[in-house]
Coordinates of C-alpha atoms in Angstrom, one line a residue:
X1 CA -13.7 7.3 14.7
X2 CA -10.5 8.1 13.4
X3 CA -7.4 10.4 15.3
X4 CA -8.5 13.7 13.3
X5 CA -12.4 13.2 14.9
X6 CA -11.3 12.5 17.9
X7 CA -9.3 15.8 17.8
X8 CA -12.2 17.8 16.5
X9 CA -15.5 16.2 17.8
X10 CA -17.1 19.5 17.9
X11 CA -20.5 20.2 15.7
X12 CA -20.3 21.7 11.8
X13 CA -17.6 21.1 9.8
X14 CA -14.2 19.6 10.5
X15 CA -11.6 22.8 11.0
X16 CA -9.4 22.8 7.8
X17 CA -11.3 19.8 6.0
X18 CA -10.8 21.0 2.6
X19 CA -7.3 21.2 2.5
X20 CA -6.5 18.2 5.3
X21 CA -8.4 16.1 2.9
X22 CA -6.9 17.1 -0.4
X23 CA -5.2 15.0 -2.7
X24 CA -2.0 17.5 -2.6
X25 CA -2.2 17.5 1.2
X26 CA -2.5 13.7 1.1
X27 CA 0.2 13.5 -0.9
X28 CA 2.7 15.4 0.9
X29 CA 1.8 13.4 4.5
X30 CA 2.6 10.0 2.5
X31 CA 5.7 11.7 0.6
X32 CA 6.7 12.4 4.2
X33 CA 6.0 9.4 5.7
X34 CA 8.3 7.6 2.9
X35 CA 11.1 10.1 3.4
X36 CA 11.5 9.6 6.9
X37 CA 11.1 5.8 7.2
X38 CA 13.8 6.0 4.1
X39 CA 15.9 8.2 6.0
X40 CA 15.9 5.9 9.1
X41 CA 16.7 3.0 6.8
X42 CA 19.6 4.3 5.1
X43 CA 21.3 6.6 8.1
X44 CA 22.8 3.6 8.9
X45 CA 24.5 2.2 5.7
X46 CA 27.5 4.5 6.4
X47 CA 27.5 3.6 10.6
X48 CA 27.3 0.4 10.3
X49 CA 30.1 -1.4 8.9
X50 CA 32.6 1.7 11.1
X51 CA 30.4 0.3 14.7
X52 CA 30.9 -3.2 13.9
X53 CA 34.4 -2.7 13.2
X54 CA 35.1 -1.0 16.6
X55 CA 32.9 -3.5 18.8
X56 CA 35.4 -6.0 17.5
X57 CA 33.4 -8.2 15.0
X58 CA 35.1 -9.5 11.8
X59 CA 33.4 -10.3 8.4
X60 CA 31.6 -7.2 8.7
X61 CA 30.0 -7.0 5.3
X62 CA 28.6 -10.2 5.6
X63 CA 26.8 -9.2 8.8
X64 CA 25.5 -5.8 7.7
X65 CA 24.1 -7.7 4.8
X66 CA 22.0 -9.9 7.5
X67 CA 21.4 -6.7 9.5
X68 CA 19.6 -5.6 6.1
X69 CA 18.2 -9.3 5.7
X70 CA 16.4 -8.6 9.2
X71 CA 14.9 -5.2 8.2
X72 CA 13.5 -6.8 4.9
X73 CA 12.5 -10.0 7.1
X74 CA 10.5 -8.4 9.3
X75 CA 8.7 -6.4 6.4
X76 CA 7.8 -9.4 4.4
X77 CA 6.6 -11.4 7.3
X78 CA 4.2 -8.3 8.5
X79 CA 2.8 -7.4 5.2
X80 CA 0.0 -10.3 4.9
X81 CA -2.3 -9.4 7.9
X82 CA -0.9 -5.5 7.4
X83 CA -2.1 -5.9 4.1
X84 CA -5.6 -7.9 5.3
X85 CA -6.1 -5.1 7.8
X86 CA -5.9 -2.2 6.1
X87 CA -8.3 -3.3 3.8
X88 CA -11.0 -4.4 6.4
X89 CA -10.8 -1.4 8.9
X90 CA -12.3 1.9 8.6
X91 CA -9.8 3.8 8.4
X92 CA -6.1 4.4 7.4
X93 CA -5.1 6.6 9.6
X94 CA -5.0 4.6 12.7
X95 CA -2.7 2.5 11.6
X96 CA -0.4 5.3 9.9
X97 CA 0.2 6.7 13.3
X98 CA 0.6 3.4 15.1
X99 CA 3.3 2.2 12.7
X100 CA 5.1 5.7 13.6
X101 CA 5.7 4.3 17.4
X102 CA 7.1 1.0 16.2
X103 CA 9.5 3.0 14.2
X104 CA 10.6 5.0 17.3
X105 CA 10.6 2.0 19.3
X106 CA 12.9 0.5 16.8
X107 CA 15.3 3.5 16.9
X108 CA 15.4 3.5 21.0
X109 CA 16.2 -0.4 20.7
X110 CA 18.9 0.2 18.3
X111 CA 21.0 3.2 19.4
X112 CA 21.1 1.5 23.1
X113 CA 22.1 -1.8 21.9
X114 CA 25.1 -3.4 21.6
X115 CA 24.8 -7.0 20.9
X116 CA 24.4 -8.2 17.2
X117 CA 21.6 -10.2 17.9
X118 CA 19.8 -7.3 19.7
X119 CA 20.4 -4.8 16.7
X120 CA 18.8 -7.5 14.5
X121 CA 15.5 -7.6 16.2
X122 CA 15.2 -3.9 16.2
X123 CA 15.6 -4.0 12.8
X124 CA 12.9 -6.3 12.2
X125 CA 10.5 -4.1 14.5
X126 CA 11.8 -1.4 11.6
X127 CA 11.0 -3.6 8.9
X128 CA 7.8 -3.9 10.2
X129 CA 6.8 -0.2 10.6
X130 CA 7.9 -0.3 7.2
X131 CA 5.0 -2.1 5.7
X132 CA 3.0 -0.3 7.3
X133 CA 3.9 2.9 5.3
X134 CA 4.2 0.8 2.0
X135 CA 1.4 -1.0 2.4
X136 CA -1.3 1.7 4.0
X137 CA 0.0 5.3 3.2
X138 CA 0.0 4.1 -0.8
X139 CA -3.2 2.8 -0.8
X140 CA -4.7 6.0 1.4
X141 CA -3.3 7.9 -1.8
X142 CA -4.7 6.0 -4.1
X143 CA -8.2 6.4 -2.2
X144 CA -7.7 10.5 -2.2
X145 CA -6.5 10.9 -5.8
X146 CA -8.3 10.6 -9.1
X147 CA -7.3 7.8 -11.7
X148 CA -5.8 10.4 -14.2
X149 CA -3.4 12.1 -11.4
X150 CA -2.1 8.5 -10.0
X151 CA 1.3 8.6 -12.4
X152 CA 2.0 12.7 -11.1
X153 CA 1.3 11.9 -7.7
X154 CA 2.8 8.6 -7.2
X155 CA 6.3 10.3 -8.9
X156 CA 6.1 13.1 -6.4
X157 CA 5.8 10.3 -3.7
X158 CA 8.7 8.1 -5.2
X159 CA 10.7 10.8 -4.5
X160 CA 10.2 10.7 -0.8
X161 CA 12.1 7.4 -1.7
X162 CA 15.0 9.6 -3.7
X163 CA 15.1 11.8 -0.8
X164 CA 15.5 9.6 1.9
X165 CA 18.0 8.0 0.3
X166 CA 19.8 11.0 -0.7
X167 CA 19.8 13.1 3.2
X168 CA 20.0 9.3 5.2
X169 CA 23.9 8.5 4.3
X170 CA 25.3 12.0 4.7
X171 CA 23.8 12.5 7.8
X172 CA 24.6 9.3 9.1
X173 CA 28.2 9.9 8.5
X174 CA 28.3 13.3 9.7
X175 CA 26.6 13.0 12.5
X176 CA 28.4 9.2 13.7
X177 CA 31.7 11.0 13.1
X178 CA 30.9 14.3 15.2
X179 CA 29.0 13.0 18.4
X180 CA 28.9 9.0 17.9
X181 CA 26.7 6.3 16.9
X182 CA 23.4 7.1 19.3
X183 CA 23.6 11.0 17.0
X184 CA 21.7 9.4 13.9
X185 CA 18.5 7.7 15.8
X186 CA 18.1 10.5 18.2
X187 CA 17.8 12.8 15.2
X188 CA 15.5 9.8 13.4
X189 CA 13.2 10.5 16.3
X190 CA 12.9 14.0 15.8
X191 CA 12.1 13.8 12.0
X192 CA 9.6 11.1 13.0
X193 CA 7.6 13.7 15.8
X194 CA 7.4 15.9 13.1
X195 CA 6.1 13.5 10.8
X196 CA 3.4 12.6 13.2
X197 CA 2.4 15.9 12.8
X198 CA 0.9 15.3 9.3
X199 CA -0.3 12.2 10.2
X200 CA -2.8 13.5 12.9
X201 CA -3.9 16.4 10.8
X202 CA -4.7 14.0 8.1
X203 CA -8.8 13.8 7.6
X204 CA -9.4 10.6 5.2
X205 CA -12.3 11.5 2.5
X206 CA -15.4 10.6 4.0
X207 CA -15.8 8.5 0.0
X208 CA -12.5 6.3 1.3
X209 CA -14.9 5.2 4.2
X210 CA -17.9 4.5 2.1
X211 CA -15.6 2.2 -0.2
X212 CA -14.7 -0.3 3.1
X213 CA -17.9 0.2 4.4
X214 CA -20.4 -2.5 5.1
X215 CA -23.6 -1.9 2.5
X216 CA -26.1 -0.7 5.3
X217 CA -23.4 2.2 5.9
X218 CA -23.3 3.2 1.9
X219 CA -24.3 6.9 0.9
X220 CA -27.5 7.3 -1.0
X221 CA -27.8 5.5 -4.3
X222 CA -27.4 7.7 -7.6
X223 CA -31.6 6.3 -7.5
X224 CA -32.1 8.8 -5.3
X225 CA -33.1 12.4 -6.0
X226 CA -31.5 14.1 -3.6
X227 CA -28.3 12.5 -4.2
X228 CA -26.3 14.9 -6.8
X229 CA -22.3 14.5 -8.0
X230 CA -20.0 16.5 -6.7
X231 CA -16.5 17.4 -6.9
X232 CA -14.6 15.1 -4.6
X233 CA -13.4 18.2 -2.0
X234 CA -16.6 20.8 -2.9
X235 CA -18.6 19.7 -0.4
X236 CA -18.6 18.5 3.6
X237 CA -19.1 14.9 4.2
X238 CA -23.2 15.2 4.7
X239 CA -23.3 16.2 0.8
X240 CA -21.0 13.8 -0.4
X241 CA -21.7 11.6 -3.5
X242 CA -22.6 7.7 -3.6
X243 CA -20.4 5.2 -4.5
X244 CA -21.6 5.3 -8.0
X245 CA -21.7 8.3 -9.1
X246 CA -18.6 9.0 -7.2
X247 CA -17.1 6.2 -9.4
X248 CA -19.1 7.4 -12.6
X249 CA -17.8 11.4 -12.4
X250 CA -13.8 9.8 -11.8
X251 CA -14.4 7.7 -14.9
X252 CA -16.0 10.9 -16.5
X253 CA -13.0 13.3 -15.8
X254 CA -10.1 10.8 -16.3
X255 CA -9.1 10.4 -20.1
X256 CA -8.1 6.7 -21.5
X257 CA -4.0 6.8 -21.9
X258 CA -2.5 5.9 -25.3
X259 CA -3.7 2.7 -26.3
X260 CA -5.9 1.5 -23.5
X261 CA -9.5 0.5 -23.1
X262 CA -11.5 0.6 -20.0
X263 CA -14.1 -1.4 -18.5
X264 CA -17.1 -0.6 -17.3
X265 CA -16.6 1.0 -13.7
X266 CA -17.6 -1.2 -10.9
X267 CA -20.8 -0.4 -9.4
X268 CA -21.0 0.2 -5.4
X269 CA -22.4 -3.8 -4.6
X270 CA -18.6 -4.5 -6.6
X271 CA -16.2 -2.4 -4.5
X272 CA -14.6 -3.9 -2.0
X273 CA -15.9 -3.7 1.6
X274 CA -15.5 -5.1 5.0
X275 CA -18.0 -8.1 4.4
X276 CA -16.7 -9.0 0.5
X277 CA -13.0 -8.0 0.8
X278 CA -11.1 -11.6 0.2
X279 CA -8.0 -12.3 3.0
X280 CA -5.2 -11.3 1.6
X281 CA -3.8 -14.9 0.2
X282 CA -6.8 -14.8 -1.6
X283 CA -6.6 -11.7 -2.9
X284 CA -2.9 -12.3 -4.3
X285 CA -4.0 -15.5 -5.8
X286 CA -6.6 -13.5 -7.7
X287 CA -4.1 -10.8 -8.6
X288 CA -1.5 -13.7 -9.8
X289 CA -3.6 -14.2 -12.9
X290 CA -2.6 -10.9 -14.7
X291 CA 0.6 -11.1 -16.4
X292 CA 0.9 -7.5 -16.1
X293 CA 0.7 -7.7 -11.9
X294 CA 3.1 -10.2 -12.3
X295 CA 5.4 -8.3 -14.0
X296 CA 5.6 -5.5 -11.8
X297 CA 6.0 -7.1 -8.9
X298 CA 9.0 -9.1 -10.3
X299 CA 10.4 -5.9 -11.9
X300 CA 9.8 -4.8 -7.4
X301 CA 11.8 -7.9 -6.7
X302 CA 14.5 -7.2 -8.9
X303 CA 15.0 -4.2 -8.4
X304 CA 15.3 -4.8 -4.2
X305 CA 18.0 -7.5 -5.0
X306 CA 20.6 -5.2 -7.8
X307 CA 20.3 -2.2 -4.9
X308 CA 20.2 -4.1 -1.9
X309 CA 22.9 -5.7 -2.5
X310 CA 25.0 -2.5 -3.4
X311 CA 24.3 -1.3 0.2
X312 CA 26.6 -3.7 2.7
X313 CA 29.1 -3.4 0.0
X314 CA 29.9 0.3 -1.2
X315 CA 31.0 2.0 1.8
X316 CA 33.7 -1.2 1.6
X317 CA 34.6 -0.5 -2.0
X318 CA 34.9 3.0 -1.4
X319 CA 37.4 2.7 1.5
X320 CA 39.3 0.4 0.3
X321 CA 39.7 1.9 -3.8
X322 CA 39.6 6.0 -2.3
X323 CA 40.3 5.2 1.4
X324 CA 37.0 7.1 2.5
X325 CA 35.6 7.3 6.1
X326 CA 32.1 7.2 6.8
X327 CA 31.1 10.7 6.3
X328 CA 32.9 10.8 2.5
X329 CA 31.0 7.6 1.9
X330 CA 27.6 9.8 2.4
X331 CA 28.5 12.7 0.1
X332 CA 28.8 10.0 -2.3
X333 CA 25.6 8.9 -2.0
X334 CA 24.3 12.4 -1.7
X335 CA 25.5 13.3 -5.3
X336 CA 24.2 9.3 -6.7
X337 CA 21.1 10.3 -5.2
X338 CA 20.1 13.5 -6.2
X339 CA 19.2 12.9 -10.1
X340 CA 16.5 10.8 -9.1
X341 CA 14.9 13.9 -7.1
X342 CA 14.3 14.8 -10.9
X343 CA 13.5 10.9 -12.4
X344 CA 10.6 9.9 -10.0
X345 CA 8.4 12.6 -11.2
X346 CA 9.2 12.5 -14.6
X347 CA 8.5 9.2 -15.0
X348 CA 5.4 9.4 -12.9
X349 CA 4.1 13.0 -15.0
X350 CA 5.0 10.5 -18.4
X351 CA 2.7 7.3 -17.6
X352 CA -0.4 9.7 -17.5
X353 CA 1.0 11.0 -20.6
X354 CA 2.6 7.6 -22.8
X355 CA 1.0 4.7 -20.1
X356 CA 3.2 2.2 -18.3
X357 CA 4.0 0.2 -21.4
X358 CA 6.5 2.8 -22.9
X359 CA 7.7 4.5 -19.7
X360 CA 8.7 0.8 -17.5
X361 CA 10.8 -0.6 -20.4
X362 CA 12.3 2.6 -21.4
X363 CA 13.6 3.4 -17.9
X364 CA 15.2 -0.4 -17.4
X365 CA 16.5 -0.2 -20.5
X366 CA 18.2 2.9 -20.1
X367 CA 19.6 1.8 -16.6
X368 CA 21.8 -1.2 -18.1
X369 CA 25.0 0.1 -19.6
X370 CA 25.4 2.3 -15.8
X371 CA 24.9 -1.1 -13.9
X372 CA 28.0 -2.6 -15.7
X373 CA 30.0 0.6 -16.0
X374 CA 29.8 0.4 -12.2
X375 CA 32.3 -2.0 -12.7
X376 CA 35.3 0.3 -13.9
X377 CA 38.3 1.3 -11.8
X378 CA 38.7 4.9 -12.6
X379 CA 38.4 8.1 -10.4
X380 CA 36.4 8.6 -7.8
X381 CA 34.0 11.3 -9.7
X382 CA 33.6 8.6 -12.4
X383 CA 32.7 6.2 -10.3
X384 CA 29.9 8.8 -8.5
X385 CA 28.6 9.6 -11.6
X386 CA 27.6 6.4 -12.9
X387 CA 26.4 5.6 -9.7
X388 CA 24.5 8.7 -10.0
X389 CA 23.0 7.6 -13.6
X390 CA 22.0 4.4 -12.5
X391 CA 20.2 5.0 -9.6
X392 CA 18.7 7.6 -12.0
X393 CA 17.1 5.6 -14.3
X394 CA 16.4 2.2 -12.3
X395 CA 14.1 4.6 -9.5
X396 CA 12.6 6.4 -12.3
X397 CA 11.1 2.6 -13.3
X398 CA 9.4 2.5 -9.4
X399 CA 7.0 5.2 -10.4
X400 CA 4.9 3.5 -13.1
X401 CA 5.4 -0.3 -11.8
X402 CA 2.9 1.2 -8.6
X403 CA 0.5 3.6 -10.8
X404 CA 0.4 -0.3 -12.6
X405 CA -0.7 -2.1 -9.8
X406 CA -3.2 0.7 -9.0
X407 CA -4.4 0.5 -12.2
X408 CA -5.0 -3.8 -11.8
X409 CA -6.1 -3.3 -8.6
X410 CA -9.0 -1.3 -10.4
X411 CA -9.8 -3.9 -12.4
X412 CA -9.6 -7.0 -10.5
X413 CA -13.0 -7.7 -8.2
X414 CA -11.9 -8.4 -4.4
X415 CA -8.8 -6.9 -5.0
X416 CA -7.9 -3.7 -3.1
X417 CA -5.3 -1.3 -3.2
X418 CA -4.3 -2.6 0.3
X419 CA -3.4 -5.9 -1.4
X420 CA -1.7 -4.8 -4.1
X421 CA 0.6 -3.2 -2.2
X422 CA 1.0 -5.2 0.1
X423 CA 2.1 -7.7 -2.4
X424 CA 4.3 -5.1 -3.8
X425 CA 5.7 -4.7 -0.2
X426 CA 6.1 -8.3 -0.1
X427 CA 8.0 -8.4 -3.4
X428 CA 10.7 -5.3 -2.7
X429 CA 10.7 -7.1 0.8
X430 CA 11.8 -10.6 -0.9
X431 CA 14.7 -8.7 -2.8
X432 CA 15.9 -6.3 -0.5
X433 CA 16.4 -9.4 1.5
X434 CA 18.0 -11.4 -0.7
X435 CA 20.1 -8.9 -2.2
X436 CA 22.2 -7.5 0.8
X437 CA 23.4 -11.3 1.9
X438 CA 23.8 -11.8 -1.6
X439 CA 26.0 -9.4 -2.3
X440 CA 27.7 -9.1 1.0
X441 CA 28.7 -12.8 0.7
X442 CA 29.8 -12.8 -2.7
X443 CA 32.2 -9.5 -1.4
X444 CA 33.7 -11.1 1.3
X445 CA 34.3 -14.6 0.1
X446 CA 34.9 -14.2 -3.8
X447 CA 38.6 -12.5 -4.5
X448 CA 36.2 -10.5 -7.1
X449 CA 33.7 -9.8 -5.2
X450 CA 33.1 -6.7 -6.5
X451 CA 32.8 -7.9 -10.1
X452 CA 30.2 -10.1 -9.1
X453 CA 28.2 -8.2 -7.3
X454 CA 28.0 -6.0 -10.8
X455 CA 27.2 -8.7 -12.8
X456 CA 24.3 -10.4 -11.0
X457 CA 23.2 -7.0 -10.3
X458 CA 23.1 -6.2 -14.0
X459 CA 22.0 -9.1 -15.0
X460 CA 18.8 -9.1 -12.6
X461 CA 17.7 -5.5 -14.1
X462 CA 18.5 -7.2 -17.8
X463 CA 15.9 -10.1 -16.9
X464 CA 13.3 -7.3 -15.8
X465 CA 13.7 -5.2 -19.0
X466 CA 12.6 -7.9 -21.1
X467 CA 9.9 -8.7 -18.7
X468 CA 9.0 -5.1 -19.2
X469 CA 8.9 -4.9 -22.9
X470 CA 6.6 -8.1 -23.2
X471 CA 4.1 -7.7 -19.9
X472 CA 4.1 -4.2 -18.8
X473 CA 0.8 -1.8 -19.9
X474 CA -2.1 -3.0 -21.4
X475 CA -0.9 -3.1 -24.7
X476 CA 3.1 -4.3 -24.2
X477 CA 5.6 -2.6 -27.0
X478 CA 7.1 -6.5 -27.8
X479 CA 3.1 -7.8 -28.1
X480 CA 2.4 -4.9 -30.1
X481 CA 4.4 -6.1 -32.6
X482 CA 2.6 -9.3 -33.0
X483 CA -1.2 -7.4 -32.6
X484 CA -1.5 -9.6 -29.0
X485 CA -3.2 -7.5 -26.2
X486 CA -2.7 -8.4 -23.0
X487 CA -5.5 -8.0 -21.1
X488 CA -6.2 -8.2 -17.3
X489 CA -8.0 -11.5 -16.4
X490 CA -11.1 -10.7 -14.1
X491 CA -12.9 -13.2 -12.2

């Protein structure tokens, strides 16, 4: 029984199930739960480097970058038997709302500590309430929305990511330098008891169960004769359709993109379930045969190291070329940030439209000369709009590398949404931990440190533009070209 029966046990329909269940309503409880677990993550990028400086500690780039390294540490190491789980339990919501206390946990621990080593583990309790909301709030969208709509509604989620990014810094900042550091996590916990809100009034689709069900719980076959389709939200739970026919009518309403074929849908013995689904090595093994998986999740990792390893060392760049506190650091990042408010869904409304294999490329491609203008010593309102530009075209490339994972994990048997994001979790989680020592040691310890941060930084998204152009879609531009088609391997 999940929290939103528990809450309303009573006979007849569940009060509000139409809309509690609905893709939009869906979507805006995970676009939530991303913008507040971004929020908490970057409130600190400003505070940190000004608290380490007055507890006394030197080198302080190089130890936010590991404060960064333990966040992304303890996300990578949860996401396997996150990842296992939410593909063998009944529901998602469960594990939604018990990721939410081990982020407020994390905040408690962290505004009353200290010690170094203390902050560290409550980031890694952080991290790990973090793959929980990668990992399970992506795939309970994927579950809720049909295959044409996944590019729309995973830009509008990807902008959660935009968003947290964009409010986290300024309020940081303002709040660290108006009432001190334990302001930001008190107001994290407040954003996160509202975001619990949405996460109790969520009821999954009663089709999600059926799909991780064992086969003696399946609906009626399309055999039978009482067993009719039905619009996903048209009808309560008792009348809903089977497996089958639920995955015959999405096939039916959702148009091929450009260039792509499709397989024949899976039937309701294929999908995964609690007895078939493969542990979630397994299941990455499986998924490590398609070139374009692959590719997307090194695009992930890529991407985590160039911005990662901007965060421990721009609110040091801009104090010491504009002499800006903490608070002026945030605006910064306020006006970086809010182009890609307008980029995630773009990009995310154009795969349904063009598919992965023009948007991916397009949007690395176009991110390049912004990464090495980064580099030039101007003004200060240069410098925010490149930063600006850049982050405006590298997130825009997040929204179809996950609508292309969805659409492997789709085609891949044993393979669930659960895994593939968890192996996208894993993959952001490898790079956003590598890229904040990266770059903090190559600050502190190069007399350019600056420079090369920039470099490898642009050289990373360089390496994933090409990987782009050959790999990404089911028909790559670069293969094109030769008349190759990449297709996904299925065992």
């Amino acid at each position: 029984m999940t929290i939103s029966d528990a809450l309303h046990s009573h006979a007849g329909p569940q009060w509000g199930l139409k809309w509690r269940s609905s893709v939009w309503f869906v979507t805006l409880v995970v676009t939530s739960s991303i913008t507040t677990d971004l929020i908490i993550y970057s409130i600190v990028i400003p505070v940190f480097p000004f608290q380490l400086q007055r507890l006394g500690y030197t080198g302080v780039s190089s130890l936010v970058g590991w404060l960064l390294f333990a966040y992304s540490g303890g996300l990578v190491l949860s996401t396997p038997p996150i990842a296992w789980l939410s593909e063998r339990v009944r529901s998602r919501q469960m594990p939604l709302i018990l990721g939410l206390g081990a982020l407020i946990a994390s905040q408690v621990l962290l505004m009353e500590s200290t010690a170094y080593w203390l902050m560290c583990v409550a980031r890694v309790i952080q991290g790990v309430s973090s793959s929980i909301v990668w990992v399970v709030a992506l795939a309970l969208l994927c579950d809720t929305t049909p295959e044409a709509q996944i590019g729309q509604q995973m830009g509008i989620v990807m902008s959660g990511l935009s968003v947290g990014l964009l409010a986290g810094p300024p309020i940081g900042g303002a709040l660290y330098d108006r009432f001190g550091y334990r302001a930001p996590f008190i107001f994290g916990i407040g954003i996160s008891v509202v975001d619990l809100i949405g996460r109790l009034l969520i009821i999954e689709h009663p089709n999600t169960d059926s799909l991780r069900a064992p086969p003696h719980d399946l609906p009626p076959s399309s055999s039978d004769p009482e067993a009719r389709p039905t619009l996903l939200h048209d009808s309560p739970p008792s009348q809903t359709m089977s497996v089958s026919q639920a995955t015959l009518h999405a096939d039916a309403q959702s148009p091929n993109r450009p260039g792509e074929t499709r397989r024949s849908p899976k039937n309701a013995s294929e999908l995964p379930n609690i007895q078939e689904t493969r542990p979630f090595m397994k299941a990455v093994a499986n998924l490590a045969r398609s070139p374009r998986a692959l590719t997307a999740l090194f695009i992930t990792a890529m991407y985590g190291i160039a911005y990662a390893s901007l965060e421990p060392t721009i609110p040091l760049r801009l104090q010491a070329l504009y002499g800006l506190d903490a608070h002026q650091v945030g605006l910064v990042f306020i006006a970086s940030v809010v182009p890609t408010l307008i980029s995630s869904p773009l990009s995310g409304y154009l795969v349904d439209r063009l598919g992965t294999e023009w948007i991916t490329p397009l949007c690395l491609l176009l991110s390049l000369p912004w990464w090495a203008l980064l580099l030039v010593e101007w003004t200060l309102p240069f410098f925010t709009v490149v930063f600006g530009l850049t982050a405006f075209f590298t997130s825009a490339a997040l929204s179809p590398v996950t609508v292309e994972l969805a659409a492997v994990a789709r085609e891949l048997d044993h393979v669930g949404y659960g895994h593939v994001y968890g192996a996208f979790n894993i993959a952001y989680g490898i790079g956003s931990t590598i890229g904040p020592v990266l770059g903090g040691q190559l600050y502190d310890r190069l007399r350019h440190g600056w420079l090369a941060v920039c470099v490898f930084a642009t050289a990373f998204m360089g390496v994933s533009t090409l990987f782009a152009f050959c790999y990404s879609g089911e028909r790559p531009l670069l293969r094109r070209l030769i008349g190759r088609r990449v297709d996904v391997p299925i065992s």
